Amino acid sequence: MTFPQDSQDPNHQDHQDDDMHDENEIIQDDEIDEVLEGDDAEGDVAMDSDDDHEMGEGDEEILLHNDSIAYFDAHKDSVFAIAQHPIYPQLIATGGSEGEADDAPGKGYVIDTSAAVSRPVLPPSYQSDPSAGQQQNTELTPIFEIDGHTDSINAIAFTLPKGDFLASAGMDGRLRVYAVGTGHNQFQFKFLAESQETEEINWLLPCPSADFPNTLALGASDGSVWVFTIDPTDAASPIQIVQSYFLHTGPCTAGAWSPDGNLLATVSEDASMHVFDVWGVAAAKNLVTDNGQTVVSLTEADQRFAVEGGLYSVAISPSGNFVAAGGAGGTIKIVGLPRLSEQPQQSKPTASRPAPAIRGPAGRRMPAPSQRSSAAAGAEPSAQAGAILASLAVQGDSIETLAFSPLPQTLLAAGSVDGSIAVYDTARSFAVRKHIRGAHDGEAIVKVDFVKSATSQPGTHGWLLTSCGLDGVVRRWDLRGATASQQTVQGGTAVSGLIKEWRGHSGGEGGGVLGFVQGETGERVVTAGDDGVVLVFEA
């Protein structure tokens, strides 16, 4: 199956090009703690209008700006969830509501964005030629409709590693699964089964382990956490419960798998964090806590970990050595995780009676020193599992989203309700590398995500960060360091590293961007809008 390749289109960034430089300057050591302040907008002078018409008191000027190359507007209300197929990135699934009424059912769609036509690179004269017609956006049509939910679909995911199944999760507590067929040069979807174990589902995540394919984890409003595996060969029970956990006492707000898929970290409004040993790998190494289910369990009872107001985001580092949990008041807790992979042994253990187990941080059972193999030089030892490695508090409001950069970079990005993005260097004791105030014009940051493989921009691997917010804008940042000039964004805030922005959603109340997907390369960004619109942007 052949699909069109994406191409870059810089024309819709003309409003930025005059102020931007191509120079990328590597940040110096003495700039590690750089904090980028917003300029004082009070001194800004409004530009005179070139329009001969003098606006009256009752007139209202509306400026519409749309950088998208394609759109999908069949949703009747907010688009709460979006997912991308892992093998066919042009295949996008969305989920939302069929209306604003309390009893409005949930509705989802699957669209094929390969129909979106890339815009050619046009000469500057094209933009100044009034006789030249405007470039048209491609209207996308659904190839499949997702039904069966009695309330909004607020989470959706394709299973890993091959995207064999599509799952939708709703505020009605239903988990509905569809088989995905990709043969005969077309995509096919068929309803497989439904499961309902809780009243309301908050999030849904596929397990990344190839050893446990087609596995999903979800967190619920009652605090429960569930792990399912999908087996279509079992006609009686194709959706099978692998694990269920009931340690949270408040709504489970977020979850994250470790890169190897062995551990599942979850956080809650009750300010607790639990890292579950889903497949028993840690238990086989005697590395679980007293409850026998987790490798780390921390609650507000531990004053070192307490976050008043709860936890709302979580992410595990690419190395799997530590987990970051973000919560109210801009607080981020960094906690060590056990090393589950085999460590090289320096010498063979001597035959002797096993020593009794000792207790480590967070109640973790640890083998006696004579039974533990030595860690490699410079590696983080297992003894740090459950230890609070850092407590970060740079931002002023709740941390809604966290993301680690792909290796070899060592960055942690955090998006806050206060509209700022903070970037920490995990290799330098989590020092602040950047604090981008006003990153989204003071509106809450909804999601940050690093571009996994920036093949079209050599030298930027692990440095490019994409963000979206309730201002309705998607932005991309180059975190390598401050450029020679600072780019002014909406609201008069001067920030460093902004290399791209995409507009098209209405922004403000009911018009923010609630999520996005960008594939591995970030060449196309597809958004889920609170205004009920899905837009396709091209980098």
Coordinates of C-alpha atoms in Angstrom, one line a residue:
M1 CA 0.0 0.0 0.0
T2 CA 1.5 3.3 -1.0
F3 CA 0.6 6.6 0.7
P4 CA 1.6 10.2 -0.2
Q5 CA 4.5 11.6 1.5
D6 CA 4.2 14.9 3.5
S7 CA 6.0 18.0 2.3
Q8 CA 6.8 21.2 4.3
D9 CA 4.8 24.3 3.6
P10 CA 6.3 27.5 5.2
N11 CA 3.9 29.9 3.5
H12 CA 1.4 30.0 6.3
Q13 CA 4.1 31.2 8.6
D14 CA 4.6 34.4 6.7
H15 CA 3.5 36.4 9.8
Q16 CA 6.5 35.1 11.6
D17 CA 9.3 34.9 9.0
D18 CA 10.2 38.6 9.2
D19 CA 11.1 38.3 12.9
M20 CA 12.7 34.8 12.8
H21 CA 16.3 33.8 12.3
D22 CA 17.6 30.4 11.2
E23 CA 20.4 30.5 13.7
N24 CA 20.3 27.9 16.4
E25 CA 22.6 28.6 19.3
I26 CA 23.6 25.8 21.7
I27 CA 22.8 26.8 25.2
Q28 CA 25.8 27.5 27.4
D29 CA 26.4 26.1 30.8
D30 CA 25.8 29.4 32.5
E31 CA 22.4 29.6 30.8
I32 CA 21.1 26.3 32.2
D33 CA 18.8 28.2 34.7
E34 CA 17.6 30.6 32.1
V35 CA 14.1 31.9 32.7
L36 CA 12.4 33.5 29.8
E37 CA 10.3 36.4 31.1
G38 CA 7.3 37.9 29.2
D39 CA 7.7 41.4 28.0
D40 CA 5.5 44.2 29.4
A41 CA 2.6 44.4 27.0
E42 CA 1.3 47.7 28.6
G43 CA 3.6 49.8 26.3
D44 CA 2.4 48.1 23.1
V45 CA 0.9 50.6 20.6
A46 CA -2.0 49.4 18.5
M47 CA -1.4 49.4 14.7
D48 CA -3.4 51.9 12.6
S49 CA -5.9 50.3 10.4
D50 CA -5.4 50.6 6.6
D51 CA -9.2 50.3 6.1
D52 CA -10.8 53.6 5.1
H53 CA -14.0 52.6 6.9
E54 CA -14.1 54.0 10.5
M55 CA -15.6 51.3 12.7
G56 CA -18.6 52.4 14.8
E57 CA -19.3 51.5 18.4
G58 CA -21.5 48.6 17.4
D59 CA -19.0 47.2 14.9
E60 CA -16.9 44.1 15.7
E61 CA -13.8 43.1 13.8
I62 CA -13.3 39.4 13.4
L63 CA -10.0 38.0 12.2
L64 CA -10.0 34.4 11.0
H65 CA -6.7 32.6 10.5
N66 CA -6.5 29.0 9.3
D67 CA -3.2 27.3 8.7
S68 CA -4.6 23.8 8.2
I69 CA -4.5 21.9 4.9
A70 CA -7.5 19.7 5.8
Y71 CA -10.4 19.6 8.2
F72 CA -13.1 17.2 9.5
D73 CA -16.2 18.8 11.1
A74 CA -18.8 16.0 11.5
H75 CA -18.6 16.1 15.3
K76 CA -21.6 17.9 16.8
D77 CA -19.7 18.9 20.0
S78 CA -16.2 18.8 21.5
V79 CA -13.6 16.3 20.3
F80 CA -12.2 15.0 23.5
A81 CA -9.9 12.2 22.2
I82 CA -7.7 11.5 19.3
A83 CA -5.4 8.5 18.4
Q84 CA -3.1 7.6 15.5
H85 CA -2.5 4.1 14.0
P86 CA 1.1 3.0 14.8
I87 CA 1.7 1.5 11.3
Y88 CA -0.5 3.7 9.1
P89 CA -0.1 7.2 10.6
Q90 CA -2.6 8.7 8.2
L91 CA -5.3 6.7 10.0
I92 CA -6.8 8.9 12.7
A93 CA -9.5 8.0 15.2
T94 CA -11.4 10.7 17.2
G95 CA -14.0 10.6 20.0
G96 CA -16.4 13.1 21.4
S97 CA -20.0 13.8 22.1
E98 CA -23.1 14.1 19.8
G99 CA -24.3 17.3 21.5
E100 CA -24.3 19.5 24.6
A101 CA -27.3 17.8 26.2
D102 CA -26.6 15.8 29.4
D103 CA -28.0 12.7 27.7
A104 CA -26.2 13.2 24.4
P105 CA -24.5 9.9 23.3
G106 CA -20.8 9.5 22.5
K107 CA -19.7 9.4 19.0
G108 CA -16.4 8.7 17.2
Y109 CA -15.0 8.6 13.7
V110 CA -12.1 7.2 11.8
I111 CA -10.6 9.3 9.0
D112 CA -7.9 8.8 6.5
T113 CA -5.8 12.0 6.3
S114 CA -3.8 10.8 3.3
A115 CA -6.6 12.6 1.3
A116 CA -5.2 15.9 2.6
V117 CA -3.4 17.6 -0.3
S118 CA 0.0 19.1 0.6
R119 CA 0.3 22.7 -0.4
P120 CA 3.1 23.5 -2.8
V121 CA 5.8 25.9 -1.9
L122 CA 4.8 29.2 -3.6
P123 CA 6.8 32.3 -4.4
P124 CA 6.3 35.3 -2.2
S125 CA 4.7 37.2 -5.1
Y126 CA 1.7 34.7 -4.8
Q127 CA 0.8 36.1 -1.4
S128 CA 0.8 39.7 -2.7
D129 CA -1.2 39.0 -5.9
P130 CA -4.8 39.9 -5.2
S131 CA -5.9 38.0 -8.3
A132 CA -4.5 34.7 -7.0
G133 CA -7.1 32.5 -5.4
Q134 CA -6.8 31.3 -1.9
Q135 CA -5.5 27.8 -1.3
Q136 CA -8.3 25.5 -0.5
N137 CA -8.5 23.0 2.4
T138 CA -9.4 19.4 1.9
E139 CA -12.6 18.3 3.5
L140 CA -12.2 14.9 5.0
T141 CA -14.9 12.3 5.2
P142 CA -15.2 9.4 7.7
I143 CA -14.3 5.9 6.7
F144 CA -15.9 4.4 9.9
E145 CA -18.2 5.6 12.7
I146 CA -17.8 4.6 16.3
D147 CA -21.2 4.2 18.1
G148 CA -22.6 2.4 21.1
H149 CA -21.7 4.8 23.8
T150 CA -24.4 6.5 25.9
D151 CA -22.1 9.3 27.0
S152 CA -19.1 11.1 25.7
I153 CA -16.1 9.2 24.3
N154 CA -13.2 10.7 26.2
A155 CA -10.4 8.3 25.5
I156 CA -9.5 6.3 22.4
A157 CA -6.5 4.2 21.4
F158 CA -5.1 1.7 18.8
T159 CA -3.4 -1.3 20.3
L160 CA 0.3 -2.0 20.0
P161 CA 2.5 -3.0 18.3
K162 CA 0.6 -3.3 15.1
G163 CA -2.7 -1.5 15.6
D164 CA -4.7 -4.7 15.3
F165 CA -7.6 -3.2 17.4
L166 CA -9.2 0.1 18.0
A167 CA -10.7 0.8 21.5
S168 CA -13.0 3.6 22.6
A169 CA -13.6 4.4 26.3
G170 CA -16.4 6.6 27.5
M171 CA -17.9 8.5 30.4
D172 CA -20.5 5.7 30.4
G173 CA -17.8 3.3 31.6
R174 CA -17.9 1.2 28.4
L175 CA -14.8 -0.1 26.7
R176 CA -15.7 -1.0 23.1
V177 CA -13.2 -2.8 20.8
Y178 CA -13.1 -3.0 17.0
A179 CA -10.9 -5.3 14.9
V180 CA -8.9 -3.4 12.3
G181 CA -8.3 -4.9 8.9
T182 CA -5.7 -3.4 6.5
G183 CA -5.9 -5.8 3.5
H184 CA -6.9 -5.3 -0.1
N185 CA -5.6 -1.7 -0.1
Q186 CA -8.3 -0.5 2.3
F187 CA -9.1 -0.2 6.0
Q188 CA -11.9 -2.2 7.5
F189 CA -13.4 -2.0 11.0
K190 CA -15.6 -4.6 12.7
F191 CA -17.1 -4.4 16.2
L192 CA -15.6 -7.2 18.4
A193 CA -16.8 -6.8 22.0
E194 CA -17.6 -4.5 24.8
S195 CA -16.7 -4.5 28.5
Q196 CA -18.0 -2.4 31.4
E197 CA -16.3 -2.7 34.8
T198 CA -16.6 0.8 36.1
E199 CA -19.0 3.8 35.8
E200 CA -16.7 6.3 34.1
I201 CA -13.3 5.9 32.3
N202 CA -10.8 8.8 32.5
W203 CA -7.9 7.5 30.3
L204 CA -6.9 4.6 28.1
L205 CA -3.3 3.6 27.2
P206 CA -1.9 0.7 25.0
C207 CA 0.9 -1.4 26.5
P208 CA 4.1 -0.9 24.4
S209 CA 5.5 -4.4 25.1
A210 CA 5.7 -6.7 22.1
D211 CA 5.7 -9.6 24.6
F212 CA 2.2 -8.6 25.6
P213 CA 0.5 -7.4 22.4
N214 CA -3.0 -5.9 22.2
T215 CA -3.1 -5.0 25.9
L216 CA -4.8 -1.9 27.3
A217 CA -4.8 -0.1 30.6
L218 CA -7.4 2.3 31.8
G219 CA -8.1 4.5 34.9
A220 CA -11.6 5.2 36.2
S221 CA -13.3 8.0 38.2
D222 CA -13.8 5.6 41.1
G223 CA -10.0 5.3 41.4
S224 CA -9.8 1.7 40.0
V225 CA -7.2 0.7 37.4
W226 CA -7.8 -2.1 34.9
V227 CA -5.6 -4.0 32.5
F228 CA -7.2 -5.9 29.6
T229 CA -5.8 -8.0 26.8
I230 CA -7.7 -8.6 23.6
D231 CA -7.9 -12.2 22.2
P232 CA -10.2 -12.5 19.2
T233 CA -9.8 -16.3 19.2
D234 CA -11.8 -16.5 22.4
A235 CA -15.3 -16.0 21.2
A236 CA -16.8 -16.2 24.6
S237 CA -14.5 -13.6 26.2
P238 CA -12.4 -11.7 23.6
I239 CA -11.7 -8.9 26.2
Q240 CA -10.0 -10.5 29.1
I241 CA -9.1 -8.9 32.5
V242 CA -5.4 -9.2 33.2
Q243 CA -5.2 -7.1 36.4
S244 CA -7.5 -4.9 38.4
Y245 CA -6.2 -2.5 41.1
F246 CA -8.1 -0.6 43.8
L247 CA -5.4 1.3 45.7
H248 CA -6.5 4.9 44.8
T249 CA -9.2 6.4 47.0
G250 CA -9.9 9.3 44.5
P251 CA -10.4 9.5 40.7
C252 CA -7.5 8.0 38.8
T253 CA -6.4 11.0 36.7
A254 CA -3.5 9.7 34.5
G255 CA -1.4 6.7 33.7
A256 CA 1.9 5.9 32.0
W257 CA 3.5 2.6 30.9
S258 CA 7.3 2.1 31.3
P259 CA 9.0 1.9 27.9
D260 CA 9.4 -1.9 28.2
G261 CA 5.7 -2.3 29.2
N262 CA 6.5 -4.1 32.5
L263 CA 5.4 -1.3 34.9
L264 CA 2.3 0.9 34.9
A265 CA 2.3 4.2 36.9
T266 CA -0.9 5.8 37.9
V267 CA -1.8 9.0 39.9
S268 CA -5.0 10.2 41.5
E269 CA -6.8 13.3 42.8
D270 CA -6.1 11.8 46.3
A271 CA -2.4 12.7 45.7
S272 CA -1.3 9.1 45.6
M273 CA 1.0 7.4 43.0
H274 CA 1.3 3.7 42.5
V275 CA 3.6 1.9 40.1
F276 CA 2.1 -1.5 39.4
D277 CA 4.1 -4.7 38.6
V278 CA 1.6 -5.8 35.9
W279 CA 3.3 -8.9 34.6
G280 CA 5.1 -10.1 37.8
V281 CA 8.6 -9.3 36.6
A282 CA 9.4 -7.3 39.8
A283 CA 7.8 -9.9 42.0
A284 CA 10.1 -12.6 40.5
K285 CA 13.0 -10.5 41.6
N286 CA 11.6 -9.8 45.1
L287 CA 11.2 -6.1 44.3
V288 CA 7.6 -5.4 45.1
T289 CA 6.2 -3.6 48.1
D290 CA 4.3 -5.2 51.0
N291 CA 1.0 -5.1 49.0
G292 CA 2.5 -7.5 46.5
Q293 CA 1.2 -5.4 43.6
T294 CA 3.5 -2.4 43.2
V295 CA 7.1 -1.5 43.1
V296 CA 6.4 2.0 44.4
S297 CA 3.4 3.2 46.4
L298 CA 3.4 6.8 47.7
T299 CA 0.5 8.8 49.3
E300 CA 0.1 12.1 51.0
A301 CA 0.7 10.3 54.3
D302 CA 4.4 10.7 53.4
Q303 CA 5.0 14.5 53.9
R304 CA 7.9 14.4 51.5
F305 CA 5.5 13.3 48.7
A306 CA 2.3 15.2 49.7
V307 CA 0.8 17.4 47.0
E308 CA -2.2 19.4 48.3
G309 CA -4.8 19.3 45.6
G310 CA -3.9 16.0 43.9
L311 CA -1.9 14.7 41.0
Y312 CA -2.9 15.0 37.4
S313 CA -0.1 13.9 35.1
V314 CA 2.6 11.2 35.1
A315 CA 5.4 10.0 32.8
I316 CA 8.2 7.4 33.0
S317 CA 11.7 8.3 31.7
P318 CA 12.9 6.5 28.5
S319 CA 15.5 4.7 30.6
G320 CA 12.8 3.5 33.0
N321 CA 14.9 4.6 36.0
F322 CA 12.4 7.2 37.4
V323 CA 8.9 8.5 37.2
A324 CA 7.6 12.1 37.2
A325 CA 4.3 12.9 38.7
G326 CA 2.8 16.4 38.3
G327 CA 0.1 18.0 40.3
A328 CA -1.6 21.0 41.9
G329 CA 0.3 24.2 42.5
G330 CA 2.9 23.4 39.8
T331 CA 4.5 20.6 41.8
I332 CA 6.4 17.8 40.2
K333 CA 7.8 14.8 42.2
I334 CA 10.6 12.7 40.7
V335 CA 10.7 9.2 42.1
G336 CA 13.2 6.4 41.5
L337 CA 12.1 3.0 40.0
P338 CA 13.8 -0.4 40.3
R339 CA 16.0 -1.7 37.6
L340 CA 14.2 -4.8 36.3
S341 CA 16.8 -5.7 33.7
E342 CA 19.6 -8.1 34.5
Q343 CA 22.7 -6.4 35.8
P344 CA 26.2 -7.6 35.0
Q345 CA 27.7 -9.6 37.9
Q346 CA 31.2 -9.0 39.1
S347 CA 31.6 -12.3 40.8
K348 CA 29.6 -15.4 41.5
P349 CA 27.6 -15.4 44.7
T350 CA 28.9 -17.7 47.5
A351 CA 26.8 -20.5 48.7
S352 CA 25.3 -19.6 52.0
R353 CA 22.0 -19.4 53.8
P354 CA 20.0 -16.5 52.3
A355 CA 19.9 -13.4 54.5
P356 CA 16.5 -12.0 55.6
A357 CA 15.0 -9.4 53.3
I358 CA 15.5 -5.8 54.2
R359 CA 13.1 -2.9 53.7
G360 CA 13.9 0.0 51.4
P361 CA 12.1 3.2 50.6
A362 CA 8.3 3.1 50.2
G363 CA 8.2 -0.4 51.9
R364 CA 9.9 -2.1 49.0
R365 CA 11.3 -5.5 49.8
M366 CA 15.0 -5.7 48.9
P367 CA 17.4 -8.7 48.8
A368 CA 20.3 -8.7 51.2
P369 CA 23.5 -7.1 49.8
S370 CA 25.1 -10.5 49.3
Q371 CA 22.3 -11.5 47.0
R372 CA 22.3 -8.4 44.8
S373 CA 24.5 -8.1 41.8
S374 CA 26.6 -4.9 41.4
A375 CA 25.2 -2.2 39.2
A376 CA 27.2 -1.0 36.2
A377 CA 29.4 2.0 36.7
G378 CA 27.3 5.2 36.7
A379 CA 24.0 3.3 36.6
E380 CA 21.2 4.1 39.0
P381 CA 21.0 1.4 41.6
S382 CA 17.9 -0.5 42.5
A383 CA 18.2 0.9 46.1
Q384 CA 16.7 4.2 44.8
A385 CA 13.4 2.6 44.0
G386 CA 10.7 4.6 45.8
A387 CA 13.2 7.3 46.8
I388 CA 12.1 10.9 46.0
L389 CA 14.9 12.2 43.8
A390 CA 13.6 15.7 43.3
S391 CA 10.7 18.0 44.1
L392 CA 10.2 20.7 41.4
A393 CA 8.0 23.8 41.7
V394 CA 8.7 26.3 39.0
Q395 CA 5.2 26.8 37.6
G396 CA 2.4 28.4 39.4
D397 CA -0.6 26.1 38.7
S398 CA -1.5 22.5 38.1
I399 CA 0.8 20.4 35.9
E400 CA -1.6 18.9 33.3
T401 CA 1.0 17.2 31.0
L402 CA 4.5 15.8 31.1
A403 CA 6.8 14.4 28.4
F404 CA 10.3 13.1 28.3
S405 CA 12.5 13.7 25.2
P406 CA 13.8 10.7 23.3
L407 CA 17.3 9.6 24.1
P408 CA 20.1 10.6 24.0
Q409 CA 18.6 13.9 25.1
T410 CA 17.7 14.2 28.8
L411 CA 14.8 16.7 28.9
L412 CA 11.6 16.7 30.8
A413 CA 8.9 19.1 29.6
A414 CA 5.9 20.2 31.8
G415 CA 2.8 22.1 30.7
S416 CA 0.8 24.0 33.3
V417 CA -2.6 25.5 33.7
D418 CA -0.8 28.9 34.1
G419 CA 0.0 28.8 30.4
S420 CA 3.7 28.1 30.8
I421 CA 6.1 25.3 29.7
A422 CA 9.0 24.4 32.0
V423 CA 11.9 22.3 30.6
Y424 CA 14.2 20.5 33.0
D425 CA 17.5 18.7 32.3
T426 CA 17.3 15.4 34.0
A427 CA 21.1 14.8 33.7
R428 CA 21.9 18.0 35.6
S429 CA 19.9 17.3 38.8
F430 CA 16.7 18.4 37.1
A431 CA 17.9 22.0 36.7
V432 CA 15.6 24.4 34.8
R433 CA 16.7 24.7 31.2
K434 CA 13.8 26.9 30.1
H435 CA 10.7 28.4 31.6
I436 CA 8.6 29.7 28.8
R437 CA 6.0 32.0 30.3
G438 CA 3.0 32.9 28.2
A439 CA 3.7 29.9 25.9
H440 CA 0.0 29.9 25.0
D441 CA -1.1 33.4 25.7
G442 CA -1.8 32.7 29.4
E443 CA -4.2 29.9 28.5
A444 CA -3.8 26.4 30.0
I445 CA -1.4 24.0 28.3
V446 CA -3.3 20.8 27.4
K447 CA -0.5 18.6 26.0
V448 CA 3.3 18.7 25.3
D449 CA 5.0 16.0 23.2
F450 CA 8.5 15.6 21.8
V451 CA 8.9 14.8 18.1
K452 CA 10.3 11.3 18.2
S453 CA 12.3 11.4 14.9
A454 CA 12.8 14.7 13.2
T455 CA 14.2 13.2 10.0
S456 CA 13.5 16.3 7.9
Q457 CA 15.4 18.6 10.3
P458 CA 18.9 17.1 10.9
G459 CA 20.5 17.9 14.2
T460 CA 17.2 18.5 16.0
H461 CA 16.5 14.9 17.2
G462 CA 15.1 15.1 20.7
W463 CA 15.0 18.9 20.8
L464 CA 11.7 19.6 19.1
L465 CA 8.7 20.0 21.4
T466 CA 5.1 20.4 20.2
S467 CA 2.4 21.9 22.5
C468 CA -1.3 22.8 22.4
G469 CA -3.5 24.9 24.6
L470 CA -6.9 26.3 25.3
D471 CA -5.9 29.3 23.2
G472 CA -6.6 27.1 20.1
V473 CA -3.0 27.3 18.9
V474 CA -0.5 24.5 18.3
R475 CA 3.2 25.5 18.6
R476 CA 6.5 23.9 18.0
W477 CA 9.7 24.8 20.0
D478 CA 13.4 24.2 19.4
L479 CA 14.8 23.7 22.9
R480 CA 18.5 23.7 21.9
G481 CA 18.9 27.2 23.2
A482 CA 18.0 30.9 22.8
T483 CA 18.1 32.2 19.2
A484 CA 19.7 35.5 18.3
S485 CA 16.2 37.2 18.3
Q486 CA 13.1 36.6 20.4
Q487 CA 9.9 35.9 18.6
T488 CA 6.8 37.8 19.8
V489 CA 3.7 35.7 20.1
Q490 CA 0.1 36.7 20.7
G491 CA -0.3 38.8 23.9
G492 CA 3.0 40.5 23.6
T493 CA 4.9 37.7 25.3
A494 CA 8.5 37.3 24.1
V495 CA 9.7 33.7 24.1
S496 CA 12.7 31.9 22.7
G497 CA 12.8 28.9 20.5
L498 CA 9.4 29.2 18.8
I499 CA 9.9 27.9 15.3
K500 CA 6.4 27.2 14.1
E501 CA 2.7 27.8 15.1
W502 CA -0.5 26.6 13.6
R503 CA -3.8 28.4 13.9
G504 CA -7.3 27.4 12.8
H505 CA -9.3 26.6 15.9
S506 CA -11.5 29.3 17.4
G507 CA -9.6 29.5 20.7
G508 CA -11.0 30.8 24.0
E509 CA -13.9 29.3 25.8
G510 CA -15.1 26.2 23.8
G511 CA -12.4 26.6 21.2
G512 CA -9.2 25.2 22.6
V513 CA -7.1 22.3 21.3
L514 CA -7.8 19.3 23.6
G515 CA -5.2 17.0 22.0
F516 CA -3.1 16.2 19.0
V517 CA -1.1 13.4 17.3
Q518 CA 2.1 14.0 15.2
G519 CA 3.4 10.5 14.3
E520 CA 7.1 9.8 14.6
T521 CA 8.4 12.6 12.4
G522 CA 6.1 15.4 13.3
E523 CA 5.6 16.3 9.7
R524 CA 1.9 16.4 10.1
V525 CA 0.0 17.4 13.2
V526 CA -3.7 16.4 13.6
T527 CA -5.7 18.1 16.3
A528 CA -8.8 17.5 18.4
G529 CA -10.7 20.7 19.0
D530 CA -13.1 21.8 21.7
D531 CA -14.9 23.6 18.8
G532 CA -15.8 20.1 17.3
V533 CA -13.3 20.4 14.5
V534 CA -10.4 18.1 13.6
L535 CA -7.6 20.0 11.7
V536 CA -4.6 18.7 9.8
F537 CA -1.5 20.9 9.8
E538 CA 1.7 20.5 7.9
A539 CA 5.1 21.3 9.2

